[in-house]
PDB file of C-alpha atoms and ligand atoms in Angstrom:
ATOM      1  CA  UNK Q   1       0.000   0.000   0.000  1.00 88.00           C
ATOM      2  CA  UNK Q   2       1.454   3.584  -0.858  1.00 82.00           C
ATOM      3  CA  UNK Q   3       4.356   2.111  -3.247  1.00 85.00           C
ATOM      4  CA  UNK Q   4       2.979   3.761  -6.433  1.00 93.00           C
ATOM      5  CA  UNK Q   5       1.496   7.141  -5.265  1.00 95.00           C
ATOM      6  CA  UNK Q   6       0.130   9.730  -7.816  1.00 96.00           C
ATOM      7  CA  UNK Q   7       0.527  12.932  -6.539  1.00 97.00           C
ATOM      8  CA  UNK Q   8      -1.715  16.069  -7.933  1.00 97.00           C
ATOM      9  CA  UNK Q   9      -1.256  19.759  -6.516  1.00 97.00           C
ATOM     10  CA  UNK Q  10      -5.010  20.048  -7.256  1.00 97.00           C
ATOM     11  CA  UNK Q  11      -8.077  17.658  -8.112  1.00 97.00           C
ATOM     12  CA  UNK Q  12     -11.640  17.586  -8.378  1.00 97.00           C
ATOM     13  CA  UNK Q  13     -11.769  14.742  -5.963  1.00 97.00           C
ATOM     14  CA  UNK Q  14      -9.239  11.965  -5.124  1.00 97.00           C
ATOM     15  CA  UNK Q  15     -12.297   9.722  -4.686  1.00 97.00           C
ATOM     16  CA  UNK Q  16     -13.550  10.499  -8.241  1.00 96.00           C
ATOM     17  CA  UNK Q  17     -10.531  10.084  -9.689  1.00 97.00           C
ATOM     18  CA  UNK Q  18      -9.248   6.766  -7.656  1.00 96.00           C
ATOM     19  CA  UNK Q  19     -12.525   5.339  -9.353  1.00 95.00           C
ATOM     20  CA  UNK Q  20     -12.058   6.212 -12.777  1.00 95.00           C
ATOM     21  CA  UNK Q  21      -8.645   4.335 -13.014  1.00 96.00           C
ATOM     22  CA  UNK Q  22      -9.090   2.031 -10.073  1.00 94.00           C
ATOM     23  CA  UNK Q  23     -10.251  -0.487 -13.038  1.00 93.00           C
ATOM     24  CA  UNK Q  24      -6.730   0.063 -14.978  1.00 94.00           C
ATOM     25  CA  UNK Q  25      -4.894   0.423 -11.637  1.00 95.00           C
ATOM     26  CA  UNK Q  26      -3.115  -2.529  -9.575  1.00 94.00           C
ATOM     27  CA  UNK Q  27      -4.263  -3.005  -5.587  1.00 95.00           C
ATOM     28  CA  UNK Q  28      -2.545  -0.470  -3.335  1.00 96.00           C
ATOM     29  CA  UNK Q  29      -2.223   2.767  -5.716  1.00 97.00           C
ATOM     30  CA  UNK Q  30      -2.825   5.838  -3.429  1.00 98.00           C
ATOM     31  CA  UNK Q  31      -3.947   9.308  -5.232  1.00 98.00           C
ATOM     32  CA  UNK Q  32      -3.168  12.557  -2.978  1.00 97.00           C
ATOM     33  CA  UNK Q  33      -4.177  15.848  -3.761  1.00 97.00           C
ATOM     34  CA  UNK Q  34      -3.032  19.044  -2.300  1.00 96.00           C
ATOM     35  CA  UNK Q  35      -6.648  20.085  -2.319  1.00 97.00           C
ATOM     36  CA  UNK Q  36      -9.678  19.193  -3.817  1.00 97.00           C
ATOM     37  CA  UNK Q  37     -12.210  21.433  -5.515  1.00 97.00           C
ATOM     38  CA  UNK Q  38     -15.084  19.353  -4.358  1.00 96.00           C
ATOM     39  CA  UNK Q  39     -14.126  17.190  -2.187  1.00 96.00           C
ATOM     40  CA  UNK Q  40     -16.736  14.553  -0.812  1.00 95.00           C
ATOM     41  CA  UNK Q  41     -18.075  14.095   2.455  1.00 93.00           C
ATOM     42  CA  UNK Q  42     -21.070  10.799   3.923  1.00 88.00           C
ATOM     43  CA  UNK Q  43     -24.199  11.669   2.821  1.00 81.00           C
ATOM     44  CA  UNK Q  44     -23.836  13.772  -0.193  1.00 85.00           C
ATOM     45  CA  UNK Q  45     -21.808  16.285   2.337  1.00 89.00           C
ATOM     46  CA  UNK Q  46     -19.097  18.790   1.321  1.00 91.00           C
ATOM     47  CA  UNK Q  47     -15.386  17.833   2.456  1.00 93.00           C
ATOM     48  CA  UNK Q  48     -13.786  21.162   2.593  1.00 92.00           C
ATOM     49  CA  UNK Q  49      -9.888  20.836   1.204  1.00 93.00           C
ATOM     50  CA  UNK Q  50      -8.281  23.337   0.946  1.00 94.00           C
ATOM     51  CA  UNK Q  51      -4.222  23.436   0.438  1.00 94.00           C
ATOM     52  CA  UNK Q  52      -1.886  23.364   3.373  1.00 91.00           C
ATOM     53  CA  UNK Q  53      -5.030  22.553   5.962  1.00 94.00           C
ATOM     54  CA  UNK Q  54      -5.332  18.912   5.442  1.00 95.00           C
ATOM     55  CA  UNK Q  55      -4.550  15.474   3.666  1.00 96.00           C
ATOM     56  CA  UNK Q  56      -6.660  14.186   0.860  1.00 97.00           C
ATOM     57  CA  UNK Q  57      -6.072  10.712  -0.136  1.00 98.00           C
ATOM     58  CA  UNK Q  58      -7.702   7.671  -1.735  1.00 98.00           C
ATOM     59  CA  UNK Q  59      -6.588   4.202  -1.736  1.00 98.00           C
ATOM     60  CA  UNK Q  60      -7.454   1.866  -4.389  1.00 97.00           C
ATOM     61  CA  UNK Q  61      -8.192  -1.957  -3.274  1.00 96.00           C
ATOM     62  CA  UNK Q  62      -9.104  -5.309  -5.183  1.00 95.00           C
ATOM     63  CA  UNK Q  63      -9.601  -7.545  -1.998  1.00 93.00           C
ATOM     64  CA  UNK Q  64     -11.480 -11.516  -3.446  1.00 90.00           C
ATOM     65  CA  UNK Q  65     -14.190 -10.783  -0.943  1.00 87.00           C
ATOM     66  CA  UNK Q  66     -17.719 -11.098  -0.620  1.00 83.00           C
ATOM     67  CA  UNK Q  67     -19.561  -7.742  -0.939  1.00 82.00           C
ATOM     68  CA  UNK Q  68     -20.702  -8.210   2.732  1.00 79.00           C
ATOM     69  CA  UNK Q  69     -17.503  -7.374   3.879  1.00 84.00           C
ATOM     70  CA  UNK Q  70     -16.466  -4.559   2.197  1.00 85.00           C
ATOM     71  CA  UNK Q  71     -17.796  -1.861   4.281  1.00 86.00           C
ATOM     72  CA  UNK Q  72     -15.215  -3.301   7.122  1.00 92.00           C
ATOM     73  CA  UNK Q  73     -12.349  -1.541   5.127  1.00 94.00           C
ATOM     74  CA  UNK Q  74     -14.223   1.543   6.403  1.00 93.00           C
ATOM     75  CA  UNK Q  75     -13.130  -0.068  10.188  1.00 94.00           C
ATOM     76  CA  UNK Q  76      -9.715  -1.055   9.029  1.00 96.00           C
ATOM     77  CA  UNK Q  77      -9.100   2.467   8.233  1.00 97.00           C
ATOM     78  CA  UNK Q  78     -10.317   3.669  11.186  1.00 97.00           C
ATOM     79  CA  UNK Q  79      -8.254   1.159  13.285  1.00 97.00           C
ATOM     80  CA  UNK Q  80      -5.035   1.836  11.156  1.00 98.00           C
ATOM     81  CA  UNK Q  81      -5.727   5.862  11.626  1.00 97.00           C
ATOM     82  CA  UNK Q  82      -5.816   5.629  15.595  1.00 97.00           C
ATOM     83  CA  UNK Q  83      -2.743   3.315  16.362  1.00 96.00           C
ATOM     84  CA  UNK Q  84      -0.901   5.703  13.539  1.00 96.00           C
ATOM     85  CA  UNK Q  85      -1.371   8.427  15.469  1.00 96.00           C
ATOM     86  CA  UNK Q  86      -1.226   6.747  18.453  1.00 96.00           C
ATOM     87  CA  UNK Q  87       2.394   6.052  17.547  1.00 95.00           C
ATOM     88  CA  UNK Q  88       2.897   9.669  16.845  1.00 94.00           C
ATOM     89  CA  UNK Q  89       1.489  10.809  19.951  1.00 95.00           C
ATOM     90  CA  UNK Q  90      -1.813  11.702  19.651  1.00 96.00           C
ATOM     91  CA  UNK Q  91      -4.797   9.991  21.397  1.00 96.00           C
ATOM     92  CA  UNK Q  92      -7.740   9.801  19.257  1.00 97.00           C
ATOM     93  CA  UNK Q  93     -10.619   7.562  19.401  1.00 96.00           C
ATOM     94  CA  UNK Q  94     -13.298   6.820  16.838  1.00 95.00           C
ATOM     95  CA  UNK Q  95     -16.714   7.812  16.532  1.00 92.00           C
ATOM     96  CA  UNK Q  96     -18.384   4.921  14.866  1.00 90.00           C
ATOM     97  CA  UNK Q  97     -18.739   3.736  11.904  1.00 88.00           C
ATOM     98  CA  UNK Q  98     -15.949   6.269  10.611  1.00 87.00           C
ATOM     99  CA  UNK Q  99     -15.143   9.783  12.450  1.00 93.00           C
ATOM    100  CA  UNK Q 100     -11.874   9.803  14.073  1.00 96.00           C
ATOM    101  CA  UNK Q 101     -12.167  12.239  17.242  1.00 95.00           C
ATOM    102  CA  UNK Q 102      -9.624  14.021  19.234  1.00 96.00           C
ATOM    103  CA  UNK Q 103     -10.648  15.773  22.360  1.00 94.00           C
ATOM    104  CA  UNK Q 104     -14.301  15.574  21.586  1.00 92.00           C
ATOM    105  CA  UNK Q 105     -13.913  16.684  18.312  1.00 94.00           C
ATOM    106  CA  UNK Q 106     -13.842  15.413  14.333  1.00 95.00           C
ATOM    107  CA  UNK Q 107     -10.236  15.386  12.908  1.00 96.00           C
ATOM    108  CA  UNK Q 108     -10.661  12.931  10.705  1.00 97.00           C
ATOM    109  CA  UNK Q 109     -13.367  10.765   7.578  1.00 95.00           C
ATOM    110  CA  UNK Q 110     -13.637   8.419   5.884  1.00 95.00           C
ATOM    111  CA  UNK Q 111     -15.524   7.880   2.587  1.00 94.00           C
ATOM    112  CA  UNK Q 112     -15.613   4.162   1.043  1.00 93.00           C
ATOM    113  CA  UNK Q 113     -17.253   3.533  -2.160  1.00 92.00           C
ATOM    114  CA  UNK Q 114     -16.944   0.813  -4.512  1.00 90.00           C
ATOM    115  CA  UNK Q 115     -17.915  -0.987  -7.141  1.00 88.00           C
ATOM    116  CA  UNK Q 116     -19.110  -4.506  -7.879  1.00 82.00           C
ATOM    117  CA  UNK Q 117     -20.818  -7.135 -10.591  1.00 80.00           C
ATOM    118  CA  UNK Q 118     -23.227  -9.539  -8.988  1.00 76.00           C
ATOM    119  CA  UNK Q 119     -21.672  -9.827  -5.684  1.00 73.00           C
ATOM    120  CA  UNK Q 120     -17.941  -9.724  -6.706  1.00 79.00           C
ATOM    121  CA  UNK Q 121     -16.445  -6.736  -5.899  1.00 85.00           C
ATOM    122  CA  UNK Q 122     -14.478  -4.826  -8.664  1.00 88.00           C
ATOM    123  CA  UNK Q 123     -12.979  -1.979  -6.670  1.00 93.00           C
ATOM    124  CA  UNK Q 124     -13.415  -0.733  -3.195  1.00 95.00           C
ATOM    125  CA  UNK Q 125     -11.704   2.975  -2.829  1.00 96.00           C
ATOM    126  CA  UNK Q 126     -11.548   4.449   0.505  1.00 97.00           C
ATOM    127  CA  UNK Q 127     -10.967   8.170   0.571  1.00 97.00           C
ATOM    128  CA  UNK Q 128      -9.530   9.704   4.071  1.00 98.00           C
ATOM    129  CA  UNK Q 129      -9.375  13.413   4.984  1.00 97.00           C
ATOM    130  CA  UNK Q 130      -7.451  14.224   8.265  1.00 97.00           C
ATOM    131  CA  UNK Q 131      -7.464  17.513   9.833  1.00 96.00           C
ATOM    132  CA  UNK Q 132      -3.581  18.409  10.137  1.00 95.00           C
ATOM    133  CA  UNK Q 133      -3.336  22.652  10.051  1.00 95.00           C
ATOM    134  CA  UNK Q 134      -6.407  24.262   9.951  1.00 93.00           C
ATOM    135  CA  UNK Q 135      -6.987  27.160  12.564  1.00 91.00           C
ATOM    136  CA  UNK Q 136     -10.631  27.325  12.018  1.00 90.00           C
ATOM    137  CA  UNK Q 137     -13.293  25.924  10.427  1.00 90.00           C
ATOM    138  CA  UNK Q 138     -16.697  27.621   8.879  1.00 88.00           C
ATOM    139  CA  UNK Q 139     -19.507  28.063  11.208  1.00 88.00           C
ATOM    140  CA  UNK Q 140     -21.599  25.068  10.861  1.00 85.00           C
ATOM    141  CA  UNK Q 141     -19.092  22.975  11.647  1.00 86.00           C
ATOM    142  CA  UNK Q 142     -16.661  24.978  14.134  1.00 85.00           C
ATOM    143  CA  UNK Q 143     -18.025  23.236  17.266  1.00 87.00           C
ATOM    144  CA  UNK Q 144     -17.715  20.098  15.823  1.00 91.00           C
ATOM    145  CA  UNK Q 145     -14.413  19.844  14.051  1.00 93.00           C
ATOM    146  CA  UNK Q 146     -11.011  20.589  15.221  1.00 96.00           C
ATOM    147  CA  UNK Q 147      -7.139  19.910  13.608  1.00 96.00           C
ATOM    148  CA  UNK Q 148      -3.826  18.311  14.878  1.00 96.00           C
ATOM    149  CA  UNK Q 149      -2.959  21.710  15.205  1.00 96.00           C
ATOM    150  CA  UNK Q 150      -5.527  23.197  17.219  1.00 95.00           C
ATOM    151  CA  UNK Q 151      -4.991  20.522  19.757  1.00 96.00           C
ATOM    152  CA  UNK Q 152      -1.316  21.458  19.865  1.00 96.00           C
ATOM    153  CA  UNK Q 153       0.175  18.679  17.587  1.00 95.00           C
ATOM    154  CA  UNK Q 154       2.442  19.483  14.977  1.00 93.00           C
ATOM    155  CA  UNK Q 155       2.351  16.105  12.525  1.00 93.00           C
ATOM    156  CA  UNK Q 156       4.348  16.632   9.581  1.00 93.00           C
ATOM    157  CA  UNK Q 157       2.433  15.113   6.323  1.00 93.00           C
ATOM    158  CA  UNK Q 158       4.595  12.717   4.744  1.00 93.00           C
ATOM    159  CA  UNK Q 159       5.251  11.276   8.432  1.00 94.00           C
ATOM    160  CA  UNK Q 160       1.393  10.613   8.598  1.00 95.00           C
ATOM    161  CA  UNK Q 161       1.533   8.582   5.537  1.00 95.00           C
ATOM    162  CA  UNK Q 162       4.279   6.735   5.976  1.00 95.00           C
ATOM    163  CA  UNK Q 163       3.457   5.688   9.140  1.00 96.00           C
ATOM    164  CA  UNK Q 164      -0.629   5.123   8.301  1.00 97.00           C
ATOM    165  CA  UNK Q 165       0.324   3.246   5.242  1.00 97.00           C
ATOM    166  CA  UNK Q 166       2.054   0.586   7.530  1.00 96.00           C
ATOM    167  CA  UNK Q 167      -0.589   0.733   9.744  1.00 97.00           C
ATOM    168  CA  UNK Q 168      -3.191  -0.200   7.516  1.00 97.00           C
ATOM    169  CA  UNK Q 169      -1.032  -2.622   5.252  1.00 97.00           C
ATOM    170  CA  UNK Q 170      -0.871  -4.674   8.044  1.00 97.00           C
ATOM    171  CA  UNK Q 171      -4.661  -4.504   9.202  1.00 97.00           C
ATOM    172  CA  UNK Q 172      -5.795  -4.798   5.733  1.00 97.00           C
ATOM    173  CA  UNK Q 173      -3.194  -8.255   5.566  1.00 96.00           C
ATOM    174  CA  UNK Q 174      -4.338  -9.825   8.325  1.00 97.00           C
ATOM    175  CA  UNK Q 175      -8.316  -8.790   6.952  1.00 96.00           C
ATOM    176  CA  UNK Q 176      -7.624 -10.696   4.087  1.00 95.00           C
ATOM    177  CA  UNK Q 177      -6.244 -13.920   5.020  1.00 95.00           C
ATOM    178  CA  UNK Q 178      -9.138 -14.123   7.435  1.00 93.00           C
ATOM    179  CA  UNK Q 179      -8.609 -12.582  10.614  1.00 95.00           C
ATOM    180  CA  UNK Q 180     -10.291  -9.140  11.962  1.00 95.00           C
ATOM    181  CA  UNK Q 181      -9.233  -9.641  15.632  1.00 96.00           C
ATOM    182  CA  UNK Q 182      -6.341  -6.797  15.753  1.00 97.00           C
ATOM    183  CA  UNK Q 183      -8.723  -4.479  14.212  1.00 97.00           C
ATOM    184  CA  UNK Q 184     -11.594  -5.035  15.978  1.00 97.00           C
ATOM    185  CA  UNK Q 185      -9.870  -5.543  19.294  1.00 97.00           C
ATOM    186  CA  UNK Q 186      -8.926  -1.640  18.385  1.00 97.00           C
ATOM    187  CA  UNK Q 187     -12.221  -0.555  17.311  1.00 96.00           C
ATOM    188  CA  UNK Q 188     -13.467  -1.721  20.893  1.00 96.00           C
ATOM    189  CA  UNK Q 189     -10.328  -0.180  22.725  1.00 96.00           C
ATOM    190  CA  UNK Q 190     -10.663   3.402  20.933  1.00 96.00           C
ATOM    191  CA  UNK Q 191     -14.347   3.662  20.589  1.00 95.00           C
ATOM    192  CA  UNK Q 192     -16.085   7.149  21.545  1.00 93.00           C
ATOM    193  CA  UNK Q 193     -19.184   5.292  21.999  1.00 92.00           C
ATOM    194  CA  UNK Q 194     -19.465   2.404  23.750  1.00 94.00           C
ATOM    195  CA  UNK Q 195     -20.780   2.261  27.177  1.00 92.00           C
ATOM    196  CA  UNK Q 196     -22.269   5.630  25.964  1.00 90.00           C
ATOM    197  CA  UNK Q 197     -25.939   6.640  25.567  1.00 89.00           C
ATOM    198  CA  UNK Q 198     -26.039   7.547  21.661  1.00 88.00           C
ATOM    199  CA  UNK Q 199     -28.812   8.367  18.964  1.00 85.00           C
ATOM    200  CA  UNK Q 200     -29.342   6.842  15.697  1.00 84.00           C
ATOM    201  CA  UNK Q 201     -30.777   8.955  13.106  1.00 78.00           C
ATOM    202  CA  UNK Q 202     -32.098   6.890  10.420  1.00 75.00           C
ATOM    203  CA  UNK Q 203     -35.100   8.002   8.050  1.00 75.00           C
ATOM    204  CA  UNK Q 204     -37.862   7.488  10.921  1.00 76.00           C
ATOM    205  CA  UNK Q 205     -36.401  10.131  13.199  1.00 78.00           C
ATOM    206  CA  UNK Q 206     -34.015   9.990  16.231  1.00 81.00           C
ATOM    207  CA  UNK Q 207     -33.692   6.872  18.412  1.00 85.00           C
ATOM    208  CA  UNK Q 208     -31.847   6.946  21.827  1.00 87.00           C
ATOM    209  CA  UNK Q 209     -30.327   4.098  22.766  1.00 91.00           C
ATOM    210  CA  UNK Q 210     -27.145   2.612  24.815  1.00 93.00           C
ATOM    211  CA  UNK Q 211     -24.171   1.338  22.760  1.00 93.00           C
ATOM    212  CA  UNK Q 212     -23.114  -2.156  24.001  1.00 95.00           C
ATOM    213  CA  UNK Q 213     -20.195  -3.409  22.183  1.00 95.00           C
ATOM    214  CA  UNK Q 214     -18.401  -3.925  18.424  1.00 94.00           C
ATOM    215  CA  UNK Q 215     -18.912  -7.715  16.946  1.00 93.00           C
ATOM    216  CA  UNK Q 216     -16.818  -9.519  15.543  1.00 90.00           C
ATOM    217  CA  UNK Q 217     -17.429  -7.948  12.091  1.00 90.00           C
ATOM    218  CA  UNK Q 218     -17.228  -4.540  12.882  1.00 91.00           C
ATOM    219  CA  UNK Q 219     -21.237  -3.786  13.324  1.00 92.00           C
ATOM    220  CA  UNK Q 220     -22.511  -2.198  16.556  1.00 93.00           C
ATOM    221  CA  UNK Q 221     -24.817  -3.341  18.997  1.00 94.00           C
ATOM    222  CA  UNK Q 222     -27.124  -1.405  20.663  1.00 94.00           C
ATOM    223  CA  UNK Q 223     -29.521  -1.989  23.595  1.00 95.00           C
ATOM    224  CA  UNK Q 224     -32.770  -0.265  23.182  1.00 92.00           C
ATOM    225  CA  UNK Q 225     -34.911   1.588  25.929  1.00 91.00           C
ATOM    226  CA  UNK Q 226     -37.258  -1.576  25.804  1.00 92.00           C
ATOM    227  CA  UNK Q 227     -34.177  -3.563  26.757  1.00 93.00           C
ATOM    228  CA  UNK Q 228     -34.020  -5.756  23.415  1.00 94.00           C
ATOM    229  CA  UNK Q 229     -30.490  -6.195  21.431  1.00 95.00           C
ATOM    230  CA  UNK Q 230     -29.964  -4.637  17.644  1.00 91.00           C
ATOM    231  CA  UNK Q 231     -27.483  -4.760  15.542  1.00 92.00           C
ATOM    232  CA  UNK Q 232     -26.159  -1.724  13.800  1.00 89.00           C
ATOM    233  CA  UNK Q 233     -24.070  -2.239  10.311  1.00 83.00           C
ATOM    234  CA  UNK Q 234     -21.934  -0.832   9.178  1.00 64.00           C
ATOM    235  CA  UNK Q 235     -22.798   2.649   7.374  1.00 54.00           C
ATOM    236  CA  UNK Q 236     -25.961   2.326   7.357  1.00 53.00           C
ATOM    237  CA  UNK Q 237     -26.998   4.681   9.503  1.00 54.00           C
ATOM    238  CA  UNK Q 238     -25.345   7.677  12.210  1.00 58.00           C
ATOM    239  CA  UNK Q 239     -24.805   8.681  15.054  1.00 61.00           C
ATOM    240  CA  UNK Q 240     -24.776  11.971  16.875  1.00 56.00           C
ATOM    241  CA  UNK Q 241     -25.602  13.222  20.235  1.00 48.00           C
ATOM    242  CA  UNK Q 242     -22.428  12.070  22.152  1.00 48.00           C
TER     243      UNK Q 242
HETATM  244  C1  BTN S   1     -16.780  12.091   6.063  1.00 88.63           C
HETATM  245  O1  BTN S   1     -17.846  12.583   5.706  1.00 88.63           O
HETATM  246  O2  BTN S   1     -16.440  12.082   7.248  1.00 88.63           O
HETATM  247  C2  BTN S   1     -15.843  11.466   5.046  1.00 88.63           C
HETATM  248  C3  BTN S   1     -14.869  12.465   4.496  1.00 88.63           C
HETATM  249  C4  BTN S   1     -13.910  11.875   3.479  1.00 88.63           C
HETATM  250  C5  BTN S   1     -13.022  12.911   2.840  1.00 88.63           C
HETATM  251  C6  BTN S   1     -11.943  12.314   1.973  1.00 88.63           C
HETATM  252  S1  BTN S   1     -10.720  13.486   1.491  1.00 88.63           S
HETATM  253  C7  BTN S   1     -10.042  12.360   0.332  1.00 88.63           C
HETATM  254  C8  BTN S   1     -11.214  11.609  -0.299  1.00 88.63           C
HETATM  255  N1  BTN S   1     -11.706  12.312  -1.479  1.00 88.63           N
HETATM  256  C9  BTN S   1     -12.934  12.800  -1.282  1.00 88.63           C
HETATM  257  O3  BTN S   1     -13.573  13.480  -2.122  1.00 88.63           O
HETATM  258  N2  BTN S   1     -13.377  12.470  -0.060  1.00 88.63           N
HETATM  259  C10 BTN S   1     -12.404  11.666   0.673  1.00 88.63           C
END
């Protein structure tokens, strides 16, 4: 992962463009922009990007595996983002399914998308934006979102990757052959919700109820107010009110 990079001062989207030539491309190309004119958030959102504030980067996977699993590269990001910056010093924890907090605050997304024929999957690209030297963010957003920076960390950029590639080479390894207990056992470890009283917003409105614990595939299970058990998959729905 990260051994062929393509490196643009500006782009559209890395997303966009990881999926145009993720067909052509081999397994573990990375596309980084300085900044991105629209760069894309969840939910149809707006990923502001602007140069010298953040990193923008996609990477482009061909995992053999069912289309079930996919959305769990969304997890092995997340666990490969934490212990990276872990490593460097920073203690972050993660918001599930895919917001990587630092003092109560977003720093980091991720955006998978992918592509597949019957159930096969063709492509999976997952996008990350982290936070790294912003000083302050538009309204909307201000109370929500913070930087490296603003929390008093100075991370240089090509340190991040280096060290996140590794990270999530490994995660992503041990994913394929089979084996999801390193990054789950670090979803449950770093997770901003669990034990927590949390609301899901889905389509029907807002839904309190009390996150119990991560399975063993990355989906979270929540106990209602009526005391019965659900399970929560993966990007399916989120969460706010922590
Ligand atoms: C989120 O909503 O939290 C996900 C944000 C993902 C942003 C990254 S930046 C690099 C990549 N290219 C995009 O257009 N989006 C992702």
């Amino acid at each position: 992962i990260g051994q062929n990079i393509e490196y643009f001062k500006s782009i559209d989207s890395t997303n966009t463009f990881a999926k145009n030539i993720a067909p052509k491309s081999d397994e573990g190309m990375v596309i980084i922009s300085d900044e991105q004119i629209s760069g894309k958030g969840r939910v149809g959102r707006e990923w502001i990007s602007k140069e010298n504030e953040g990193i923008y980067f996609s990477i482009i996977l061909k995992p053999d595996i069912d289309i079930m699993n996919a959305s769990f590269l969304t997890q092995v990001a997340g666990a490969a983002m934490v212990s990276s910056l872990e490593k460097m010093g920073v203690e972050s924890t993660i918001k599930w399914p895919n917001d990587i907090i630092v003092n109560g605050k977003k720093i980091s997304g991720i955006l998978t998308e992918m592509s597949a024929e019957i159930d096969q999957i063709s492509y999976i690209v997952v996008g990350i934006g982290v936070n790294l030297y912003n000083q302050s963010f538009e309204e909307e957003i201000e109370s929500k979102a913070t930087s490296l920076k603003k929390e008093g960390y100075d991370i240089d950029k090509k340190e991040f990757l280096q060290r996140f590639f590794l990270e999530f080479e490994d995660l992503y390894k041990e994913f394929l052959s089979g084996d999801k207990e390193s990054t789950i056992s670090i979803l449950r470890k770093k997770s901003a919700v669990l034990d927590k009283e949390v609301y899901i917003i889905d389509r029907t409105g807002k839904t309190k109820v009390y996150a119990r614990d991560i399975d063993e595939n990355g989906n979270l299970l929540v106990e209602k107010e009526n005391g019965s058990i659900e399970t929560i998959f993966t990007g399916e729905i989120s969460i706010r009110g922590l």
